Amino acid sequence: MIARIGTDVSTAADLLRSGHAVAIPTETVYGLAANAFDPEAVLQVFSIKARPSFDPLIVHLGRKEQLHRVVKHLPEGAERLMDAFWPGPLTLVLPKRLEIPDIVTSGLDTVAVRMPAHPTTQELLEQLDFPLAAPSANPFGYVSPTTAQHVADQLGGKIPYILDGGPCHVGVESTIIGLEGGRWTLYRPGGVGVESIEAVVGALSPMHRRILPVAPGQIESHYAPRIPVVVGEVEQLLPLYAAERVGVLALCKDHGAWRTEVLSVSGDLAEAARGLFGALRRLEASGAEVILAERFPDEGLGRAINDRLRRASAKGPYRD
Ligand code: TXA
Ligand code: MG
């Protein structure tokens, strides 16, 4: 199978209706979508990505009226969060309805839901009478795709169709929050800044390490290119790697290394997030032996960037 890349929403809808997995654009990253109510279709998503079954998927809705098919009830604050950030890059982990197959949620009694802001995928969801379960459309553990070509490069031989919606505008995955002991808790920083969420529901609790070694959303080594990533003071690190072909990932400064990707000349963190995954892919493809990445300002989209770089640099799954 070689995936066709196209912009035909009805082709994608037909394939999804007949139980296939299809790559779809969202404002954050491309997703690999399947009918959330069809366990067989969802199983394909896990197998195409080589994703372990303990890592649950996000369910994507086109309209708020679909919520009642997915979620049992809305806890305090959920409605306000949806009003403030949907459609957009905020995922809420909510009590799930039994109708959602266990494979989608890895057997948890919660389900992660979001309403994507990409017009092509909104049109697609409009045509379907089921929501879409979709993880990012990359092999498990690798950098997420932000263009249709990124998806084709890695999964093109395994899926029938890639719905092309152009480059993703946000560039990092959604922010994920859920309730722990009645308090909204940050599971993954992402496309909506923590500061904006806190303006709606008050301070978020930091995530506590759970007893399980690998709890959903907490897998350490992730978002990783195939060459080592080292995060820190690039000027101090460079002499240590003098014998290697070094690729540098920087916000706005060119440190004069063998290759450099500057993410935003003006130091804009949203622009930096948009370019992050593409830059990591280019550095890997350039023949660099190691990537040295700056630490970004820990605010707004900078938090998500730092989180992805930290995980890209984690050697084993449970390190930290
Ligand atoms: O922006 C995004 O969120 C993209 C686009 C395609 O929507 N999707 C995405 O999916 O990043 P994925 O599968 O790569 O990451 C979903 C994360 C995983 O870390 C998973 O563990 C967590 O969501 N998750 C899903 N259901 C959960 C639940 N019930 N409780 C806690 N974490 C959950
Ligand atoms: Mg992912």
mmCIF file of C-alpha atoms and ligand atoms in Angstrom:
data_model
loop_
_atom_site.group_PDB
_atom_site.id
_atom_site.type_symbol
_atom_site.label_atom_id
_atom_site.label_comp_id
_atom_site.label_asym_id
_atom_site.label_seq_id
_atom_site.Cartn_x
_atom_site.Cartn_y
_atom_site.Cartn_z
ATOM 1 C CA MET A 1 0.000 0.000 0.000
ATOM 2 C CA ILE A 2 1.228 3.515 -0.776
ATOM 3 C CA ALA A 3 -0.764 6.317 0.776
ATOM 4 C CA ARG A 4 -2.336 8.834 -1.527
ATOM 5 C CA ILE A 5 -1.919 12.410 -0.348
ATOM 6 C CA GLY A 6 -4.947 14.525 -1.186
ATOM 7 C CA THR A 7 -7.368 17.182 -0.060
ATOM 8 C CA ASP A 8 -10.570 15.243 -0.696
ATOM 9 C CA VAL A 9 -12.564 15.173 2.533
ATOM 10 C CA SER A 10 -15.170 12.717 1.162
ATOM 11 C CA THR A 11 -12.481 10.171 0.283
ATOM 12 C CA ALA A 12 -11.204 10.340 3.854
ATOM 13 C CA ALA A 13 -14.763 10.061 5.200
ATOM 14 C CA ASP A 14 -15.532 6.998 3.046
ATOM 15 C CA LEU A 15 -12.376 5.228 4.156
ATOM 16 C CA LEU A 16 -13.091 5.986 7.807
ATOM 17 C CA ARG A 17 -16.680 4.746 7.461
ATOM 18 C CA SER A 18 -15.416 1.473 6.047
ATOM 19 C CA GLY A 19 -13.105 0.901 9.009
ATOM 20 C CA HIS A 20 -9.764 2.194 7.719
ATOM 21 C CA ALA A 21 -7.265 4.423 9.483
ATOM 22 C CA VAL A 22 -6.591 7.750 7.754
ATOM 23 C CA ALA A 23 -4.108 10.531 8.518
ATOM 24 C CA ILE A 24 -5.790 13.862 9.221
ATOM 25 C CA PRO A 25 -4.527 17.410 9.734
ATOM 26 C CA THR A 26 -5.127 19.235 12.978
ATOM 27 C CA GLU A 27 -3.904 22.631 14.137
ATOM 28 C CA THR A 28 -1.356 20.913 16.423
ATOM 29 C CA VAL A 29 0.110 17.910 14.557
ATOM 30 C CA TYR A 30 -1.223 15.347 12.067
ATOM 31 C CA GLY A 31 -3.268 12.555 13.617
ATOM 32 C CA LEU A 32 -3.846 8.938 12.598
ATOM 33 C CA ALA A 33 -7.609 8.656 12.875
ATOM 34 C CA ALA A 34 -10.149 5.850 13.172
ATOM 35 C CA ASN A 35 -13.804 5.548 14.153
ATOM 36 C CA ALA A 36 -13.709 5.820 17.958
ATOM 37 C CA PHE A 37 -16.625 3.380 18.270
ATOM 38 C CA ASP A 38 -15.010 0.671 16.112
ATOM 39 C CA PRO A 39 -12.491 -1.368 18.140
ATOM 40 C CA GLU A 40 -11.158 -3.128 15.020
ATOM 41 C CA ALA A 41 -10.374 0.173 13.336
ATOM 42 C CA VAL A 42 -8.750 1.537 16.491
ATOM 43 C CA LEU A 43 -6.659 -1.623 16.780
ATOM 44 C CA GLN A 44 -5.222 -0.871 13.343
ATOM 45 C CA VAL A 45 -4.080 2.527 14.592
ATOM 46 C CA PHE A 46 -2.133 0.877 17.405
ATOM 47 C CA SER A 47 -0.582 -1.626 15.047
ATOM 48 C CA ILE A 48 0.357 0.923 12.329
ATOM 49 C CA LYS A 49 2.101 3.076 14.953
ATOM 50 C CA ALA A 50 3.543 0.129 16.878
ATOM 51 C CA ARG A 51 2.024 1.823 19.895
ATOM 52 C CA PRO A 52 1.740 -0.105 23.170
ATOM 53 C CA SER A 53 -1.838 -0.781 24.161
ATOM 54 C CA PHE A 54 -1.368 0.859 27.578
ATOM 55 C CA ASP A 55 -1.124 4.315 25.959
ATOM 56 C CA PRO A 56 -4.673 5.629 25.377
ATOM 57 C CA LEU A 57 -5.864 7.803 22.480
ATOM 58 C CA ILE A 58 -7.539 11.194 22.268
ATOM 59 C CA VAL A 59 -11.113 11.278 20.932
ATOM 60 C CA HIS A 60 -11.735 14.146 18.494
ATOM 61 C CA LEU A 61 -15.185 15.726 18.287
ATOM 62 C CA GLY A 62 -16.646 17.964 15.618
ATOM 63 C CA ARG A 63 -19.381 19.451 17.777
ATOM 64 C CA LYS A 64 -20.154 19.731 21.440
ATOM 65 C CA GLU A 65 -23.417 17.811 21.013
ATOM 66 C CA GLN A 66 -21.328 14.670 20.456
ATOM 67 C CA LEU A 67 -19.907 14.924 23.971
ATOM 68 C CA HIS A 68 -22.740 13.007 25.569
ATOM 69 C CA ARG A 69 -21.876 9.935 23.473
ATOM 70 C CA VAL A 70 -18.351 9.928 24.862
ATOM 71 C CA VAL A 71 -18.398 11.471 28.327
ATOM 72 C CA LYS A 72 -20.481 10.404 31.339
ATOM 73 C CA HIS A 73 -20.753 13.812 32.963
ATOM 74 C CA LEU A 74 -18.964 17.133 32.956
ATOM 75 C CA PRO A 75 -17.044 17.930 36.128
ATOM 76 C CA GLU A 76 -16.909 21.453 37.542
ATOM 77 C CA GLY A 77 -14.951 23.763 35.262
ATOM 78 C CA ALA A 78 -15.098 21.564 32.147
ATOM 79 C CA GLU A 79 -17.778 23.631 30.461
ATOM 80 C CA ARG A 80 -15.881 26.866 31.045
ATOM 81 C CA LEU A 81 -12.699 25.318 29.656
ATOM 82 C CA MET A 82 -14.486 24.113 26.529
ATOM 83 C CA ASP A 83 -16.094 27.508 26.020
ATOM 84 C CA ALA A 84 -12.732 29.225 26.374
ATOM 85 C CA PHE A 85 -10.525 26.927 24.279
ATOM 86 C CA TRP A 86 -12.602 24.785 21.888
ATOM 87 C CA PRO A 87 -12.122 24.351 19.059
ATOM 88 C CA GLY A 88 -8.415 24.409 19.835
ATOM 89 C CA PRO A 89 -5.395 22.632 21.304
ATOM 90 C CA LEU A 90 -6.778 21.716 24.745
ATOM 91 C CA THR A 91 -7.542 18.087 25.617
ATOM 92 C CA LEU A 92 -9.704 17.324 28.651
ATOM 93 C CA VAL A 93 -9.563 13.967 30.414
ATOM 94 C CA LEU A 94 -13.123 13.276 31.560
ATOM 95 C CA PRO A 95 -15.198 10.395 32.982
ATOM 96 C CA LYS A 96 -15.938 8.080 30.061
ATOM 97 C CA ARG A 97 -19.103 6.417 28.904
ATOM 98 C CA LEU A 98 -19.065 2.652 28.679
ATOM 99 C CA GLU A 99 -19.826 2.802 24.948
ATOM 100 C CA ILE A 100 -16.270 3.983 24.291
ATOM 101 C CA PRO A 101 -14.306 0.808 23.592
ATOM 102 C CA ASP A 102 -11.648 -0.061 26.164
ATOM 103 C CA ILE A 103 -8.968 -0.104 23.503
ATOM 104 C CA VAL A 104 -9.400 3.660 23.032
ATOM 105 C CA THR A 105 -8.816 4.397 26.717
ATOM 106 C CA SER A 106 -6.502 1.505 27.599
ATOM 107 C CA GLY A 107 -9.154 0.303 29.995
ATOM 108 C CA LEU A 108 -9.172 3.515 32.044
ATOM 109 C CA ASP A 109 -12.469 4.917 33.293
ATOM 110 C CA THR A 110 -11.599 8.283 31.745
ATOM 111 C CA VAL A 111 -11.422 9.429 28.135
ATOM 112 C CA ALA A 112 -9.350 12.232 26.627
ATOM 113 C CA VAL A 113 -11.389 14.524 24.339
ATOM 114 C CA ARG A 114 -10.737 17.554 22.230
ATOM 115 C CA MET A 115 -12.282 19.554 19.410
ATOM 116 C CA PRO A 116 -9.633 20.314 16.778
ATOM 117 C CA ALA A 117 -9.540 23.762 15.152
ATOM 118 C CA HIS A 118 -8.417 22.732 11.669
ATOM 119 C CA PRO A 119 -11.090 23.599 9.029
ATOM 120 C CA THR A 120 -10.427 20.483 6.892
ATOM 121 C CA THR A 121 -10.853 18.144 9.828
ATOM 122 C CA GLN A 122 -13.871 20.066 11.054
ATOM 123 C CA GLU A 123 -15.431 19.472 7.642
ATOM 124 C CA LEU A 124 -14.512 15.797 7.874
ATOM 125 C CA LEU A 125 -16.049 15.428 11.344
ATOM 126 C CA GLU A 126 -19.146 17.188 10.034
ATOM 127 C CA GLN A 127 -19.552 14.440 7.420
ATOM 128 C CA LEU A 128 -19.185 11.614 9.949
ATOM 129 C CA ASP A 129 -21.647 10.410 12.539
ATOM 130 C CA PHE A 130 -18.903 9.170 14.854
ATOM 131 C CA PRO A 131 -15.963 10.868 16.622
ATOM 132 C CA LEU A 132 -12.374 10.044 15.682
ATOM 133 C CA ALA A 133 -9.831 8.428 17.961
ATOM 134 C CA ALA A 134 -6.441 9.704 16.869
ATOM 135 C CA PRO A 135 -2.917 9.727 18.219
ATOM 136 C CA SER A 136 -0.206 11.675 16.419
ATOM 137 C CA ALA A 137 0.565 10.082 13.032
ATOM 138 C CA ASN A 138 4.125 8.971 13.738
ATOM 139 C CA PRO A 139 5.738 5.694 14.705
ATOM 140 C CA PHE A 140 5.518 5.373 18.499
ATOM 141 C CA GLY A 141 8.184 7.402 20.300
ATOM 142 C CA TYR A 142 9.263 9.435 17.256
ATOM 143 C CA VAL A 143 8.820 13.135 16.486
ATOM 144 C CA SER A 144 5.223 14.072 15.587
ATOM 145 C CA PRO A 145 4.401 15.068 11.975
ATOM 146 C CA THR A 146 3.467 18.637 11.118
ATOM 147 C CA THR A 147 3.069 18.199 7.348
ATOM 148 C CA ALA A 148 1.416 15.567 5.147
ATOM 149 C CA GLN A 149 4.863 14.723 3.774
ATOM 150 C CA HIS A 150 6.156 13.940 7.294
ATOM 151 C CA VAL A 151 3.341 11.405 7.617
ATOM 152 C CA ALA A 152 4.073 9.924 4.183
ATOM 153 C CA ASP A 153 7.783 9.608 5.001
ATOM 154 C CA GLN A 154 7.106 7.222 7.844
ATOM 155 C CA LEU A 155 3.643 5.740 7.593
ATOM 156 C CA GLY A 156 3.036 6.087 3.859
ATOM 157 C CA GLY A 157 3.371 2.347 3.292
ATOM 158 C CA LYS A 158 0.822 1.471 5.935
ATOM 159 C CA ILE A 159 -2.219 3.686 5.356
ATOM 160 C CA PRO A 160 -4.438 4.323 2.340
ATOM 161 C CA TYR A 161 -4.879 8.095 2.536
ATOM 162 C CA ILE A 162 -3.338 11.228 4.009
ATOM 163 C CA LEU A 163 -5.710 14.166 4.125
ATOM 164 C CA ASP A 164 -3.508 17.164 3.404
ATOM 165 C CA GLY A 165 -4.361 20.325 5.323
ATOM 166 C CA GLY A 166 -1.026 22.082 4.895
ATOM 167 C CA PRO A 167 1.532 22.700 7.632
ATOM 168 C CA CYS A 168 0.129 22.669 11.188
ATOM 169 C CA HIS A 169 -0.238 26.142 12.671
ATOM 170 C CA VAL A 170 0.501 25.295 16.299
ATOM 171 C CA GLY A 171 3.157 22.647 15.719
ATOM 172 C CA VAL A 172 3.154 20.961 19.139
ATOM 173 C CA GLU A 173 0.479 18.655 20.514
ATOM 174 C CA SER A 174 -2.481 19.764 22.603
ATOM 175 C CA THR A 175 -2.209 20.614 26.278
ATOM 176 C CA ILE A 176 -3.757 17.774 28.317
ATOM 177 C CA ILE A 177 -5.410 18.333 31.677
ATOM 178 C CA GLY A 178 -7.531 16.118 33.888
ATOM 179 C CA LEU A 179 -8.891 15.899 37.407
ATOM 180 C CA GLU A 180 -6.841 14.347 40.195
ATOM 181 C CA GLY A 181 -8.492 14.372 43.599
ATOM 182 C CA GLY A 182 -10.932 17.008 42.345
ATOM 183 C CA ARG A 183 -8.237 19.397 41.100
ATOM 184 C CA TRP A 184 -7.362 20.216 37.494
ATOM 185 C CA THR A 185 -3.946 18.779 36.840
ATOM 186 C CA LEU A 186 -1.498 19.282 33.983
ATOM 187 C CA TYR A 187 -0.677 15.987 32.238
ATOM 188 C CA ARG A 188 1.127 17.421 29.229
ATOM 189 C CA PRO A 189 2.022 21.023 28.376
ATOM 190 C CA GLY A 190 1.063 21.874 24.799
ATOM 191 C CA GLY A 191 -0.584 24.293 22.420
ATOM 192 C CA VAL A 192 -2.570 26.243 25.037
ATOM 193 C CA GLY A 193 -0.328 27.979 27.570
ATOM 194 C CA VAL A 194 -0.793 26.960 31.204
ATOM 195 C CA GLU A 195 -1.187 30.625 32.106
ATOM 196 C CA SER A 196 -4.288 30.897 29.889
ATOM 197 C CA ILE A 197 -5.873 27.791 31.422
ATOM 198 C CA GLU A 198 -5.189 29.035 34.937
ATOM 199 C CA ALA A 199 -6.975 32.263 34.091
ATOM 200 C CA VAL A 200 -10.125 30.140 33.619
ATOM 201 C CA VAL A 201 -9.982 27.477 36.369
ATOM 202 C CA GLY A 202 -7.307 28.716 38.755
ATOM 203 C CA ALA A 203 -3.938 27.124 39.513
ATOM 204 C CA LEU A 204 -3.300 23.725 37.948
ATOM 205 C CA SER A 205 -1.793 21.033 40.146
ATOM 206 C CA PRO A 206 1.520 19.694 38.937
ATOM 207 C CA MET A 207 1.372 16.063 37.918
ATOM 208 C CA HIS A 208 2.473 13.625 40.588
ATOM 209 C CA ARG A 209 4.532 10.656 39.601
ATOM 210 C CA ARG A 210 2.226 7.727 39.849
ATOM 211 C CA ILE A 211 2.915 4.337 41.271
ATOM 212 C CA LEU A 212 2.743 2.695 37.880
ATOM 213 C CA PRO A 213 6.055 2.980 36.029
ATOM 214 C CA VAL A 214 4.287 4.022 32.867
ATOM 215 C CA ALA A 215 1.032 5.873 33.378
ATOM 216 C CA PRO A 216 -0.786 7.424 30.438
ATOM 217 C CA GLY A 217 0.734 10.643 29.223
ATOM 218 C CA GLN A 218 3.852 10.198 31.307
ATOM 219 C CA ILE A 219 6.079 8.150 29.052
ATOM 220 C CA GLU A 220 9.480 9.741 29.353
ATOM 221 C CA SER A 221 11.394 8.897 26.195
ATOM 222 C CA HIS A 222 9.263 10.322 23.424
ATOM 223 C CA TYR A 223 9.172 12.831 20.594
ATOM 224 C CA ALA A 224 12.696 11.656 19.846
ATOM 225 C CA PRO A 225 14.742 11.802 16.654
ATOM 226 C CA ARG A 226 17.090 8.893 15.984
ATOM 227 C CA ILE A 227 20.209 10.813 16.993
ATOM 228 C CA PRO A 228 20.982 11.913 20.553
ATOM 229 C CA VAL A 229 19.530 15.186 21.794
ATOM 230 C CA VAL A 230 21.300 17.113 24.532
ATOM 231 C CA VAL A 231 19.573 20.097 26.149
ATOM 232 C CA GLY A 232 21.470 22.881 27.902
ATOM 233 C CA GLU A 233 23.796 25.844 27.472
ATOM 234 C CA VAL A 234 24.813 25.450 23.849
ATOM 235 C CA GLU A 235 27.946 27.641 24.173
ATOM 236 C CA GLN A 236 29.234 25.414 26.984
ATOM 237 C CA LEU A 237 28.247 22.168 25.277
ATOM 238 C CA LEU A 238 29.779 22.923 21.869
ATOM 239 C CA PRO A 239 33.454 22.390 22.879
ATOM 240 C CA LEU A 240 32.538 18.970 24.309
ATOM 241 C CA TYR A 241 31.287 17.869 20.890
ATOM 242 C CA ALA A 242 34.110 19.387 18.835
ATOM 243 C CA ALA A 243 34.840 16.038 17.160
ATOM 244 C CA GLU A 244 31.262 15.505 15.979
ATOM 245 C CA ARG A 245 28.943 16.941 13.370
ATOM 246 C CA VAL A 246 26.722 19.040 15.594
ATOM 247 C CA GLY A 247 23.252 20.299 14.781
ATOM 248 C CA VAL A 248 22.061 23.122 17.002
ATOM 249 C CA LEU A 249 18.454 23.966 17.763
ATOM 250 C CA ALA A 250 18.206 27.571 18.880
ATOM 251 C CA LEU A 251 15.484 30.103 19.535
ATOM 252 C CA CYS A 252 17.091 33.103 17.822
ATOM 253 C CA LYS A 253 20.884 32.878 18.042
ATOM 254 C CA ASP A 254 23.202 31.199 15.540
ATOM 255 C CA HIS A 255 26.010 29.650 17.615
ATOM 256 C CA GLY A 256 28.087 28.879 14.510
ATOM 257 C CA ALA A 257 27.838 25.087 14.715
ATOM 258 C CA TRP A 258 28.013 22.658 11.766
ATOM 259 C CA ARG A 259 24.261 23.049 11.219
ATOM 260 C CA THR A 260 21.859 25.379 12.988
ATOM 261 C CA GLU A 261 18.089 25.643 13.032
ATOM 262 C CA VAL A 262 16.918 28.986 14.388
ATOM 263 C CA LEU A 263 13.247 28.692 15.318
ATOM 264 C CA SER A 264 12.311 32.371 15.548
ATOM 265 C CA VAL A 265 14.565 35.295 14.719
ATOM 266 C CA SER A 266 12.308 37.562 16.773
ATOM 267 C CA GLY A 267 12.242 35.155 19.730
ATOM 268 C CA ASP A 268 8.530 34.419 19.347
ATOM 269 C CA LEU A 269 7.718 31.153 21.159
ATOM 270 C CA ALA A 270 4.584 30.392 19.127
ATOM 271 C CA GLU A 271 6.612 30.639 15.927
ATOM 272 C CA ALA A 272 9.299 28.473 17.524
ATOM 273 C CA ALA A 273 6.755 25.781 18.456
ATOM 274 C CA ARG A 274 5.379 25.783 14.903
ATOM 275 C CA GLY A 275 8.832 25.014 13.499
ATOM 276 C CA LEU A 276 10.121 22.687 16.237
ATOM 277 C CA PHE A 277 9.372 19.218 14.857
ATOM 278 C CA GLY A 278 10.279 20.120 11.260
ATOM 279 C CA ALA A 279 13.629 21.452 12.487
ATOM 280 C CA LEU A 280 14.351 18.278 14.465
ATOM 281 C CA ARG A 281 13.613 16.203 11.351
ATOM 282 C CA ARG A 282 15.881 18.371 9.178
ATOM 283 C CA LEU A 283 18.732 18.177 11.672
ATOM 284 C CA GLU A 284 18.427 14.398 11.765
ATOM 285 C CA ALA A 285 18.318 14.199 7.956
ATOM 286 C CA SER A 286 21.325 16.547 7.621
ATOM 287 C CA GLY A 287 23.741 13.879 8.816
ATOM 288 C CA ALA A 288 24.352 15.543 12.182
ATOM 289 C CA GLU A 289 25.531 13.092 14.829
ATOM 290 C CA VAL A 290 24.078 14.924 17.796
ATOM 291 C CA ILE A 291 21.556 17.716 18.385
ATOM 292 C CA LEU A 292 22.365 20.356 20.982
ATOM 293 C CA ALA A 293 19.242 22.238 21.957
ATOM 294 C CA GLU A 294 18.887 25.435 23.921
ATOM 295 C CA ARG A 295 16.577 25.519 26.911
ATOM 296 C CA PHE A 296 13.658 27.761 25.966
ATOM 297 C CA PRO A 297 11.938 30.323 28.215
ATOM 298 C CA ASP A 298 9.547 28.334 30.409
ATOM 299 C CA GLU A 299 6.417 30.317 29.589
ATOM 300 C CA GLY A 300 3.579 30.078 27.078
ATOM 301 C CA LEU A 301 4.482 27.684 24.267
ATOM 302 C CA GLY A 302 8.040 27.518 25.643
ATOM 303 C CA ARG A 303 6.860 25.015 28.260
ATOM 304 C CA ALA A 304 5.659 22.595 25.608
ATOM 305 C CA ILE A 305 8.914 23.019 23.662
ATOM 306 C CA ASN A 306 11.012 22.304 26.773
ATOM 307 C CA ASP A 307 8.852 19.286 27.628
ATOM 308 C CA ARG A 308 9.293 17.778 24.144
ATOM 309 C CA LEU A 309 13.038 18.437 24.142
ATOM 310 C CA ARG A 310 13.438 16.935 27.598
ATOM 311 C CA ARG A 311 11.649 13.799 26.475
ATOM 312 C CA ALA A 312 13.554 13.727 23.185
ATOM 313 C CA SER A 313 16.723 13.671 25.277
ATOM 314 C CA ALA A 314 15.576 10.978 27.720
ATOM 315 C CA LYS A 315 17.495 7.759 27.148
ATOM 316 C CA GLY A 316 15.222 5.194 28.746
ATOM 317 C CA PRO A 317 11.479 5.144 29.176
ATOM 318 C CA TYR A 318 11.463 5.825 32.904
ATOM 319 C CA ARG A 319 14.362 8.202 33.353
ATOM 320 C CA ASP A 320 13.992 11.550 35.063
HETATM 321 O O1 TXA B 1 -2.566 17.581 19.600
HETATM 322 C C1 TXA B 1 -2.776 16.419 19.926
HETATM 323 O O2 TXA B 1 -3.146 16.113 21.063
HETATM 324 C C2 TXA B 1 -2.573 15.361 18.844
HETATM 325 C C3 TXA B 1 -3.583 15.592 17.736
HETATM 326 C C4 TXA B 1 -3.544 14.515 16.686
HETATM 327 O O3 TXA B 1 -4.850 15.723 18.292
HETATM 328 N N1 TXA B 1 -2.714 14.058 19.400
HETATM 329 C C5 TXA B 1 -1.793 13.499 20.222
HETATM 330 O O4 TXA B 1 -2.081 12.199 20.563
HETATM 331 O O5 TXA B 1 -0.783 14.068 20.591
HETATM 332 P P1 TXA B 1 -1.043 11.215 21.239
HETATM 333 O O6 TXA B 1 -1.719 9.916 21.245
HETATM 334 O O7 TXA B 1 0.246 11.297 20.545
HETATM 335 O O8 TXA B 1 -0.943 11.720 22.701
HETATM 336 C C6 TXA B 1 -2.084 11.570 23.525
HETATM 337 C C7 TXA B 1 -1.697 11.574 24.974
HETATM 338 C C8 TXA B 1 -0.930 10.343 25.372
HETATM 339 O O9 TXA B 1 0.212 10.750 26.089
HETATM 340 C C9 TXA B 1 -1.894 9.606 26.262
HETATM 341 O O10 TXA B 1 -1.226 8.904 27.259
HETATM 342 C C10 TXA B 1 -2.745 10.731 26.833
HETATM 343 O O11 TXA B 1 -2.903 11.582 25.728
HETATM 344 N N2 TXA B 1 -4.064 10.253 27.232
HETATM 345 C C11 TXA B 1 -5.044 9.762 26.456
HETATM 346 N N3 TXA B 1 -6.099 9.354 27.192
HETATM 347 C C12 TXA B 1 -5.778 9.603 28.482
HETATM 348 C C13 TXA B 1 -6.451 9.400 29.726
HETATM 349 N N4 TXA B 1 -7.665 8.854 29.789
HETATM 350 N N5 TXA B 1 -5.796 9.774 30.844
HETATM 351 C C14 TXA B 1 -4.566 10.335 30.794
HETATM 352 N N6 TXA B 1 -3.873 10.538 29.647
HETATM 353 C C15 TXA B 1 -4.472 10.179 28.511
HETATM 354 MG MG MG B 2 2.155 11.203 20.035
#
